[in-house]
Structure formats: structure tokens, C-alpha cells
């Protein structure tokens, strides 16, 4: 039985919902309670998110328009109408970001002796230093390119920052345009000026100017004998989505490498950002040369490419940042750390292997509060070195540079174990990194596969097979996040370490499905996309509907990144209408409309945005008085349910399930990082009342873990 089809007014456009999410990110930068360097970080995240949005989502809509496609989206808008609406929603946000940078961030940083100056603000010693720096460190790598009938308009690469120089020949009085690419990959965006050169502040911590200004105010060295009439900055964003046919693995790697070379240069221009003061005739030349329409032009009143504000977060000024967080080793794994013996913290006879602890109990991990290095990495490290381990299988979607996990897999192969790594080559914007890891692993003797034809493998699973008493014992990890040491410190994710036989058998069969010709159609405990996950989730929702119809309490609580699948949304509406109470924690896109009378009265949606990126997925169903909870890698998006390989696992240990219930309580009670979603799709940030304590779920969790406690204790 299928859920009823949605009408357009029952679905929020996913692109606008994404913009609303990015607006919540920007709000973190605008919030004066946010430490100053964290404001810079959130402004940079806003810009970086927007770059990817244009490169993928806007590019896709533009391609549809160019192909003459007018099929409306779920909310009834054509691709052309969506592009118009996107622009209308973005313009005020871009204005807010620039006003914050110019009038708040720069001014307040200056109060703390961090000076972000324009060239015109430099004193004479600072000017001399910058000019010398230009000649010694910038000038030799610049290549000015003329634009005239003899020199066609130069190709402008994706996300490059450029100087448009208007020069005049004093002999012929001819006015010309030239392009200089700012070499940002080789130079810092903000050039630090020695602090002793400051006159007005004897002890500034940091003084810098944008590198493009160091170039722009030294153009006479690039164009000797010419008159410099003006300089203006611009930035180009191109279509960077890789369109790949279903290919065999070897062909896929080759096609990806060719596609990545194309992406580095970029496809069609989807956005042209220009400095607000750029004259109309220069804009016209750029638009003509780049084949850009008026709708793709964004005039920016301030510096372009504010994603480079990330560079400021490295300043060693702790009072301008949120308190740094260091996770803890779970108490259950305290004696499993090999390094504790080396450090003399425990005696060799007190050491326990991680396998002996896992045989005693399931372990629920919550990163970054639980250290990734002493849990998941330690699990794989011990598996690599344990002589009883026969094989290791795992999926790699996004992993970090110099990954300890990659090193452990290589060491395991060198130790004679059967090691298989499924490397997803099509992980967007990590394709190049994954290709390099795949080749490195193959050269080291690891069996590398690339997944199921036509599907992206997004699941996060590890299977370790160990020989014990002449039998093979399976040890598993099933998580919500990538096996990435870096992001494990920045993202909130959950993971289950278990020896439950049914989970072990399910992972054996799932890996066979991923590596061979298996047509597995059912699993014992796991919900696996694209095989059983959609039907399984729909069945769990329908069970709550049946409970509500029978007069029992029906409750659904779920946390995820995005909710846009129309069928799931329609089913949630149906559940609400029969009295099921639904509480959703959706960080990003949410196309469901909460709280509409007669449609979704019983649905509430909040979004959590904070110091850590909320990335975990939890699905909890009251099931009468016998609640069930699940965690895994999938959102309620069509791509996750139908076009990716995903795995969702039940949390069957009652004590661990109660931890998840308490965790959901903490999020729902948050009045600092939480935003309430309204019936029109807008969000309002929660604020504690005058007589209410501030409840920030992420800070509360940090505090609990630092005291060796967990939700529910």
C-alpha cells in the first residue's frame, strides 16, 4: 500500500530548504554570542556551502533549462522558476554576510588587535613591506593575459579569484582589459604583515591585507609603460558535477580521472561574482567573454570568496574561539589501549583486547565525545596486528589524508590477512583522494573493489573475522559517519561495536552483495538500501499508524541530515492525521511541512546548528510499550533509499537504546542551538527565557562525557 501522492502545496522546495539551512549557518556568524574567530569560521562555511550548491544544484537546474525541460518539481516549480527563486532568496543573505564582515567582524577583531586592512589603510612602512613582498613572492608567478582581437578571452578556471585590469596605452590612447589570476593555491589569501610595522598599535597580534590587493596596487610592474585606469575583482563558479555512465571498475576510475581534470577547469559558468564598484562596460566584457547571463551575475559589496576566512581560525587566540574539545575513551574500553602499557599507565596483565570487551557487550559510540582514535581506529589497529584475525572488510567513503585506518589495512595485508576495502570512487569532491587511496591500497596487497554497478556505496561498515576455538567469530562496526580521523572531531556521529551473530551474518552477506554477483533480497536484522530499507522504514511508520488507530500511543522520533523523499513525507502526514506524535530533528533540508492544520498537526521539526556538524541518524519508534531504535548511514532522501547502498542497524541492548532516547531528549530540549521550523518553511532560533537556564545540547554532551557520564546516567 503506497502513501497518497503529495500536492504541490504539501511539499517545500528542496533548494529553498537548503538555502534556509545555509541561512542558519550564516546566523551562527551573525550571532554576537558566537566568539569572533568562530564567526569567521561560520561565514566561511556559508560561502563554501554556497560554492558547492552552485557547482551542483544550480548547475543541474541550468542544464535542465538549457535542455528545454520544464517538468515541475514536487512543489510545482519549473527549473527556470526555481533558478529565479533561488536568486531572490540568496541576494539578501549575501548582503547580510558582507555587512557582517565589514561592519562587525573586522571592527571587533580590531578591538582585539587583529587588523584586516585594505591597502589604502596601510602606513608607509607597511606599504613598503607589502610592495617588497609582492616583488619577491608574488610577481614572478603572475601571468597577465590581454583581452583584445589578437588575444581571445582567456579561460577562467573554477572558483578562481581574478583581477580585471583596465589599462590605456598613452601612445595610441587605446583602452584594454587584462586578466590576472590570483595564485591562491600557492599564497595565503590574507598576507600577514610584520606587527612591528604598525604605528597606531604597538602590539597587534595579527595584521594582514587580502593578497589580491597586494597585486592590484602593484599593477604598474605588470604593465610597464601603460596607464592603469582601474582594477576590479571577479570570481567564477562553474558546473562541477561529474556525469558518469555505469562503467566497469577500471573504466570508472579512468572516466573519473578524466572528469576530475575537466572539473578542475570546470564546465559552463553558473555564477559570476564581481566587485560592486566594477564599471558596467567591464562587466559587459566579462559577461560576453564568459558567456554569462544577467541572472548569473552577482554584485558583491566587499571581498569575494569569503570561504578563505577559514585561514583566520588558525590564529593562536583562544579567547576568540569556542573552547576546544577533546573526546574521551569510553570507560568500557579504558583497558584496551595498547599505548597505556607503553606509557606504564596499566600493567601488561591488566590489558584487555577490544575483542574480549566486545564479546561481553555491545558498545555504542558517540563521536566526537567518544574519541575516534581510541575506539574505531583502535578496533582496526588491533585487528591488523592480532594473529587470530583472518580477515578485515570495510567500506571507505571519505577518509582523511595520512589516515591511520589506511595504514592499518596495509599493515594487515602485509601480515598475511585477507583484507578487502570497498572504496567509493564517486564520493562527490573526494573522488581524487579516493582514487589515490585505492591505488595505494592495491599496491600494498589489499583487495580493492568499487561497489555495485549503478549505485553509490554510502554505508559505513567494518567486518573483522577472528578464529577462536576452531570457529570463526565476527566482530562488526556499523556507523553513521565516515572513517575519517579529521571529521570525527568535527561531526557528531554514532557507531555500534557488536559481536551479535545475526549482525555478523548480515555483514558477511552484505559484503558479498557489494563485491560479487549476489542478489541478496533479505537480511536478518539490518535494513539495507536499495533492498529492504525503504520497505522497512515504511513498515515501521505504518506500525505506529496501526498502534494509533487501535487506541495505543503512536510515537516517532527521528534525527537525520535531510528529509525530502515524497513517499516518506506523505506517510508521515498520514501518521500525523491518525494521531501519531512525530518529533523530527533535521539538520539540513526538510521538505515536510510541520504543524499545518489537518495535514501535519502532530509533527514538530527542529534543526540543530552548533560547534559540531550534526551528522548522526537515529530512528526511534514507540511500538506500543516495546520501543525500537535504529542508527545508520541513510537519510530519508530518495537517493539514500533507492540509489545508494546504505545500512541501518537496530540497537537491541535496552541500556543502549535508553541512551539514544535520552540523547533525543537533549536535542529536543535544546534552547540555544535549536531552531523551530514553521508551517511556511521558515525557522526561528530558540532563546532561553529570562528565568530559564541555557540548554545547549552539544555543550551538555561535552560536559557529560568530560565527567565520564552519558545520556541516561
PDB file of N, CA and C in Angstrom, residues 156-203:
ATOM      1  N   UNK A 156      38.837  31.093 -17.656  1.00  0.00           N
ATOM      2  CA  UNK A 156      38.887  31.420 -16.227  1.00  0.00           C
ATOM      3  C   UNK A 156      38.454  30.176 -15.456  1.00  0.00           C
ATOM      4  N   UNK A 157      39.346  29.613 -14.664  1.00  0.00           N
ATOM      5  CA  UNK A 157      39.088  28.336 -14.012  1.00  0.00           C
ATOM      6  C   UNK A 157      38.100  28.471 -12.861  1.00  0.00           C
ATOM      7  N   UNK A 158      37.551  27.352 -12.490  1.00  0.00           N
ATOM      8  CA  UNK A 158      36.506  27.285 -11.468  1.00  0.00           C
ATOM      9  C   UNK A 158      37.002  27.789 -10.116  1.00  0.00           C
ATOM     10  N   UNK A 159      36.218  28.649  -9.500  1.00  0.00           N
ATOM     11  CA  UNK A 159      36.459  29.216  -8.165  1.00  0.00           C
ATOM     12  C   UNK A 159      37.725  30.060  -8.081  1.00  0.00           C
ATOM     13  N   UNK A 160      38.249  30.452  -9.232  1.00  0.00           N
ATOM     14  CA  UNK A 160      39.447  31.292  -9.207  1.00  0.00           C
ATOM     15  C   UNK A 160      39.061  32.738  -8.917  1.00  0.00           C
ATOM     16  N   UNK A 161      39.945  33.420  -8.196  1.00  0.00           N
ATOM     17  CA  UNK A 161      39.809  34.845  -7.927  1.00  0.00           C
ATOM     18  C   UNK A 161      40.703  35.583  -8.906  1.00  0.00           C
ATOM     19  N   UNK A 162      40.183  36.641  -9.508  1.00  0.00           N
ATOM     20  CA  UNK A 162      40.892  37.299 -10.596  1.00  0.00           C
ATOM     21  C   UNK A 162      40.860  38.818 -10.444  1.00  0.00           C
ATOM     22  N   UNK A 163      41.876  39.456 -11.044  1.00  0.00           N
ATOM     23  CA  UNK A 163      41.912  40.910 -11.139  1.00  0.00           C
ATOM     24  C   UNK A 163      41.670  41.290 -12.599  1.00  0.00           C
ATOM     25  N   UNK A 164      40.665  42.119 -12.823  1.00  0.00           N
ATOM     26  CA  UNK A 164      40.451  42.695 -14.155  1.00  0.00           C
ATOM     27  C   UNK A 164      41.132  44.058 -14.156  1.00  0.00           C
ATOM     28  N   UNK A 165      42.185  44.183 -14.943  1.00  0.00           N
ATOM     29  CA  UNK A 165      42.939  45.440 -15.005  1.00  0.00           C
ATOM     30  C   UNK A 165      42.559  46.196 -16.272  1.00  0.00           C
ATOM     31  N   UNK A 166      42.165  47.445 -16.106  1.00  0.00           N
ATOM     32  CA  UNK A 166      41.867  48.304 -17.255  1.00  0.00           C
ATOM     33  C   UNK A 166      43.083  49.212 -17.463  1.00  0.00           C
ATOM     34  N   UNK A 167      43.734  49.061 -18.628  1.00  0.00           N
ATOM     35  CA  UNK A 167      44.954  49.828 -18.901  1.00  0.00           C
ATOM     36  C   UNK A 167      44.768  50.622 -20.198  1.00  0.00           C
ATOM     37  N   UNK A 168      45.526  51.714 -20.302  1.00  0.00           N
ATOM     38  CA  UNK A 168      45.467  52.545 -21.506  1.00  0.00           C
ATOM     39  C   UNK A 168      46.880  52.770 -22.025  1.00  0.00           C
ATOM     40  N   UNK A 169      47.013  52.606 -23.330  1.00  0.00           N
ATOM     41  CA  UNK A 169      48.301  52.868 -23.980  1.00  0.00           C
ATOM     42  C   UNK A 169      48.423  54.377 -24.189  1.00  0.00           C
ATOM     43  N   UNK A 170      49.399  55.059 -23.547  1.00  0.00           N
ATOM     44  CA  UNK A 170      49.497  56.524 -23.665  1.00  0.00           C
ATOM     45  C   UNK A 170      49.846  56.986 -25.074  1.00  0.00           C
ATOM     46  N   UNK A 171      50.429  56.089 -25.885  1.00  0.00           N
ATOM     47  CA  UNK A 171      50.801  56.482 -27.253  1.00  0.00           C
ATOM     48  C   UNK A 171      49.620  56.414 -28.199  1.00  0.00           C
ATOM     49  N   UNK A 172      48.818  55.336 -28.084  1.00  0.00           N
ATOM     50  CA  UNK A 172      47.690  55.159 -29.016  1.00  0.00           C
ATOM     51  C   UNK A 172      46.359  55.563 -28.390  1.00  0.00           C
ATOM     52  N   UNK A 173      46.369  55.791 -27.094  1.00  0.00           N
ATOM     53  CA  UNK A 173      45.163  56.106 -26.328  1.00  0.00           C
ATOM     54  C   UNK A 173      44.157  54.950 -26.355  1.00  0.00           C
ATOM     55  N   UNK A 174      44.666  53.754 -26.669  1.00  0.00           N
ATOM     56  CA  UNK A 174      43.787  52.580 -26.728  1.00  0.00           C
ATOM     57  C   UNK A 174      43.579  52.015 -25.321  1.00  0.00           C
ATOM     58  N   UNK A 175      42.325  51.746 -24.995  1.00  0.00           N
ATOM     59  CA  UNK A 175      41.959  51.207 -23.685  1.00  0.00           C
ATOM     60  C   UNK A 175      41.760  49.701 -23.803  1.00  0.00           C
ATOM     61  N   UNK A 176      42.386  48.947 -22.889  1.00  0.00           N
ATOM     62  CA  UNK A 176      42.329  47.489 -22.986  1.00  0.00           C
ATOM     63  C   UNK A 176      42.053  46.863 -21.621  1.00  0.00           C
ATOM     64  N   UNK A 177      41.609  45.621 -21.691  1.00  0.00           N
ATOM     65  CA  UNK A 177      41.329  44.840 -20.491  1.00  0.00           C
ATOM     66  C   UNK A 177      42.334  43.697 -20.397  1.00  0.00           C
ATOM     67  N   UNK A 178      42.818  43.434 -19.191  1.00  0.00           N
ATOM     68  CA  UNK A 178      43.714  42.298 -18.967  1.00  0.00           C
ATOM     69  C   UNK A 178      43.220  41.532 -17.742  1.00  0.00           C
ATOM     70  N   UNK A 179      43.530  40.243 -17.713  1.00  0.00           N
ATOM     71  CA  UNK A 179      43.134  39.397 -16.587  1.00  0.00           C
ATOM     72  C   UNK A 179      44.372  38.867 -15.893  1.00  0.00           C
ATOM     73  N   UNK A 180      44.395  38.975 -14.559  1.00  0.00           N
ATOM     74  CA  UNK A 180      45.460  38.389 -13.754  1.00  0.00           C
ATOM     75  C   UNK A 180      44.812  37.445 -12.750  1.00  0.00           C
ATOM     76  N   UNK A 181      45.187  36.188 -12.804  1.00  0.00           N
ATOM     77  CA  UNK A 181      44.662  35.201 -11.854  1.00  0.00           C
ATOM     78  C   UNK A 181      45.432  35.303 -10.544  1.00  0.00           C
ATOM     79  N   UNK A 182      44.704  35.365  -9.430  1.00  0.00           N
ATOM     80  CA  UNK A 182      45.332  35.411  -8.107  1.00  0.00           C
ATOM     81  C   UNK A 182      45.765  33.995  -7.737  1.00  0.00           C
ATOM     82  N   UNK A 183      47.051  33.775  -7.504  1.00  0.00           N
ATOM     83  CA  UNK A 183      47.552  32.405  -7.238  1.00  0.00           C
ATOM     84  C   UNK A 183      47.289  31.978  -5.793  1.00  0.00           C
ATOM     85  N   UNK A 184      46.010  31.715  -5.471  1.00  0.00           N
ATOM     86  CA  UNK A 184      45.646  31.438  -4.077  1.00  0.00           C
ATOM     87  C   UNK A 184      46.176  30.102  -3.565  1.00  0.00           C
ATOM     88  N   UNK A 185      46.389  29.140  -4.477  1.00  0.00           N
ATOM     89  CA  UNK A 185      46.855  27.839  -4.015  1.00  0.00           C
ATOM     90  C   UNK A 185      48.279  27.907  -3.476  1.00  0.00           C
ATOM     91  N   UNK A 186      49.038  28.865  -3.947  1.00  0.00           N
ATOM     92  CA  UNK A 186      50.431  28.976  -3.537  1.00  0.00           C
ATOM     93  C   UNK A 186      50.666  30.064  -2.503  1.00  0.00           C
ATOM     94  N   UNK A 187      49.651  30.881  -2.264  1.00  0.00           N
ATOM     95  CA  UNK A 187      49.813  32.023  -1.363  1.00  0.00           C
ATOM     96  C   UNK A 187      48.641  32.090  -0.399  1.00  0.00           C
ATOM     97  N   UNK A 188      48.861  32.630   0.800  1.00  0.00           N
ATOM     98  CA  UNK A 188      47.734  32.825   1.716  1.00  0.00           C
ATOM     99  C   UNK A 188      46.803  33.904   1.187  1.00  0.00           C
ATOM    100  N   UNK A 189      45.507  33.765   1.426  1.00  0.00           N
ATOM    101  CA  UNK A 189      44.563  34.790   0.974  1.00  0.00           C
ATOM    102  C   UNK A 189      44.803  36.095   1.722  1.00  0.00           C
ATOM    103  N   UNK A 190      45.109  35.993   3.013  1.00  0.00           N
ATOM    104  CA  UNK A 190      45.394  37.176   3.813  1.00  0.00           C
ATOM    105  C   UNK A 190      46.889  37.195   4.133  1.00  0.00           C
ATOM    106  N   UNK A 191      47.594  38.160   3.555  1.00  0.00           N
ATOM    107  CA  UNK A 191      49.046  38.258   3.710  1.00  0.00           C
ATOM    108  C   UNK A 191      49.360  38.934   5.036  1.00  0.00           C
ATOM    109  N   UNK A 192      50.060  38.221   5.919  1.00  0.00           N
ATOM    110  CA  UNK A 192      50.400  38.754   7.243  1.00  0.00           C
ATOM    111  C   UNK A 192      51.545  39.752   7.132  1.00  0.00           C
ATOM    112  N   UNK A 193      51.352  40.914   7.732  1.00  0.00           N
ATOM    113  CA  UNK A 193      52.349  41.988   7.742  1.00  0.00           C
ATOM    114  C   UNK A 193      53.021  41.999   9.114  1.00  0.00           C
ATOM    115  N   UNK A 194      54.344  42.087   9.178  1.00  0.00           N
ATOM    116  CA  UNK A 194      55.023  42.106  10.485  1.00  0.00           C
ATOM    117  C   UNK A 194      54.423  43.151  11.415  1.00  0.00           C
ATOM    118  N   UNK A 195      54.143  42.736  12.638  1.00  0.00           N
ATOM    119  CA  UNK A 195      53.421  43.599  13.575  1.00  0.00           C
ATOM    120  C   UNK A 195      54.223  44.830  13.983  1.00  0.00           C
ATOM    121  N   UNK A 196      55.540  44.750  13.921  1.00  0.00           N
ATOM    122  CA  UNK A 196      56.343  45.893  14.367  1.00  0.00           C
ATOM    123  C   UNK A 196      56.232  47.090  13.429  1.00  0.00           C
ATOM    124  N   UNK A 197      55.595  46.891  12.249  1.00  0.00           N
ATOM    125  CA  UNK A 197      55.455  47.998  11.303  1.00  0.00           C
ATOM    126  C   UNK A 197      54.228  48.858  11.595  1.00  0.00           C
ATOM    127  N   UNK A 198      53.434  48.457  12.573  1.00  0.00           N
ATOM    128  CA  UNK A 198      52.222  49.223  12.884  1.00  0.00           C
ATOM    129  C   UNK A 198      52.562  50.420  13.758  1.00  0.00           C
ATOM    130  N   UNK A 199      52.065  51.594  13.375  1.00  0.00           N
ATOM    131  CA  UNK A 199      52.319  52.819  14.137  1.00  0.00           C
ATOM    132  C   UNK A 199      51.285  53.036  15.238  1.00  0.00           C
ATOM    133  N   UNK A 200      50.007  52.789  14.869  1.00  0.00           N
ATOM    134  CA  UNK A 200      48.935  53.159  15.783  1.00  0.00           C
ATOM    135  C   UNK A 200      48.702  52.132  16.877  1.00  0.00           C
ATOM    136  N   UNK A 201      49.256  50.942  16.722  1.00  0.00           N
ATOM    137  CA  UNK A 201      49.074  49.908  17.739  1.00  0.00           C
ATOM    138  C   UNK A 201      50.404  49.204  17.927  1.00  0.00           C
ATOM    139  N   UNK A 202      51.075  49.451  19.017  1.00  0.00           N
ATOM    140  CA  UNK A 202      52.426  48.925  19.174  1.00  0.00           C
ATOM    141  C   UNK A 202      52.501  47.406  19.269  1.00  0.00           C
ATOM    142  N   UNK A 203      51.408  46.734  19.658  1.00  0.00           N
ATOM    143  CA  UNK A 203      51.484  45.292  19.836  1.00  0.00           C
ATOM    144  C   UNK A 203      50.285  44.571  19.207  1.00  0.00           C
TER     145      UNK A 203
END
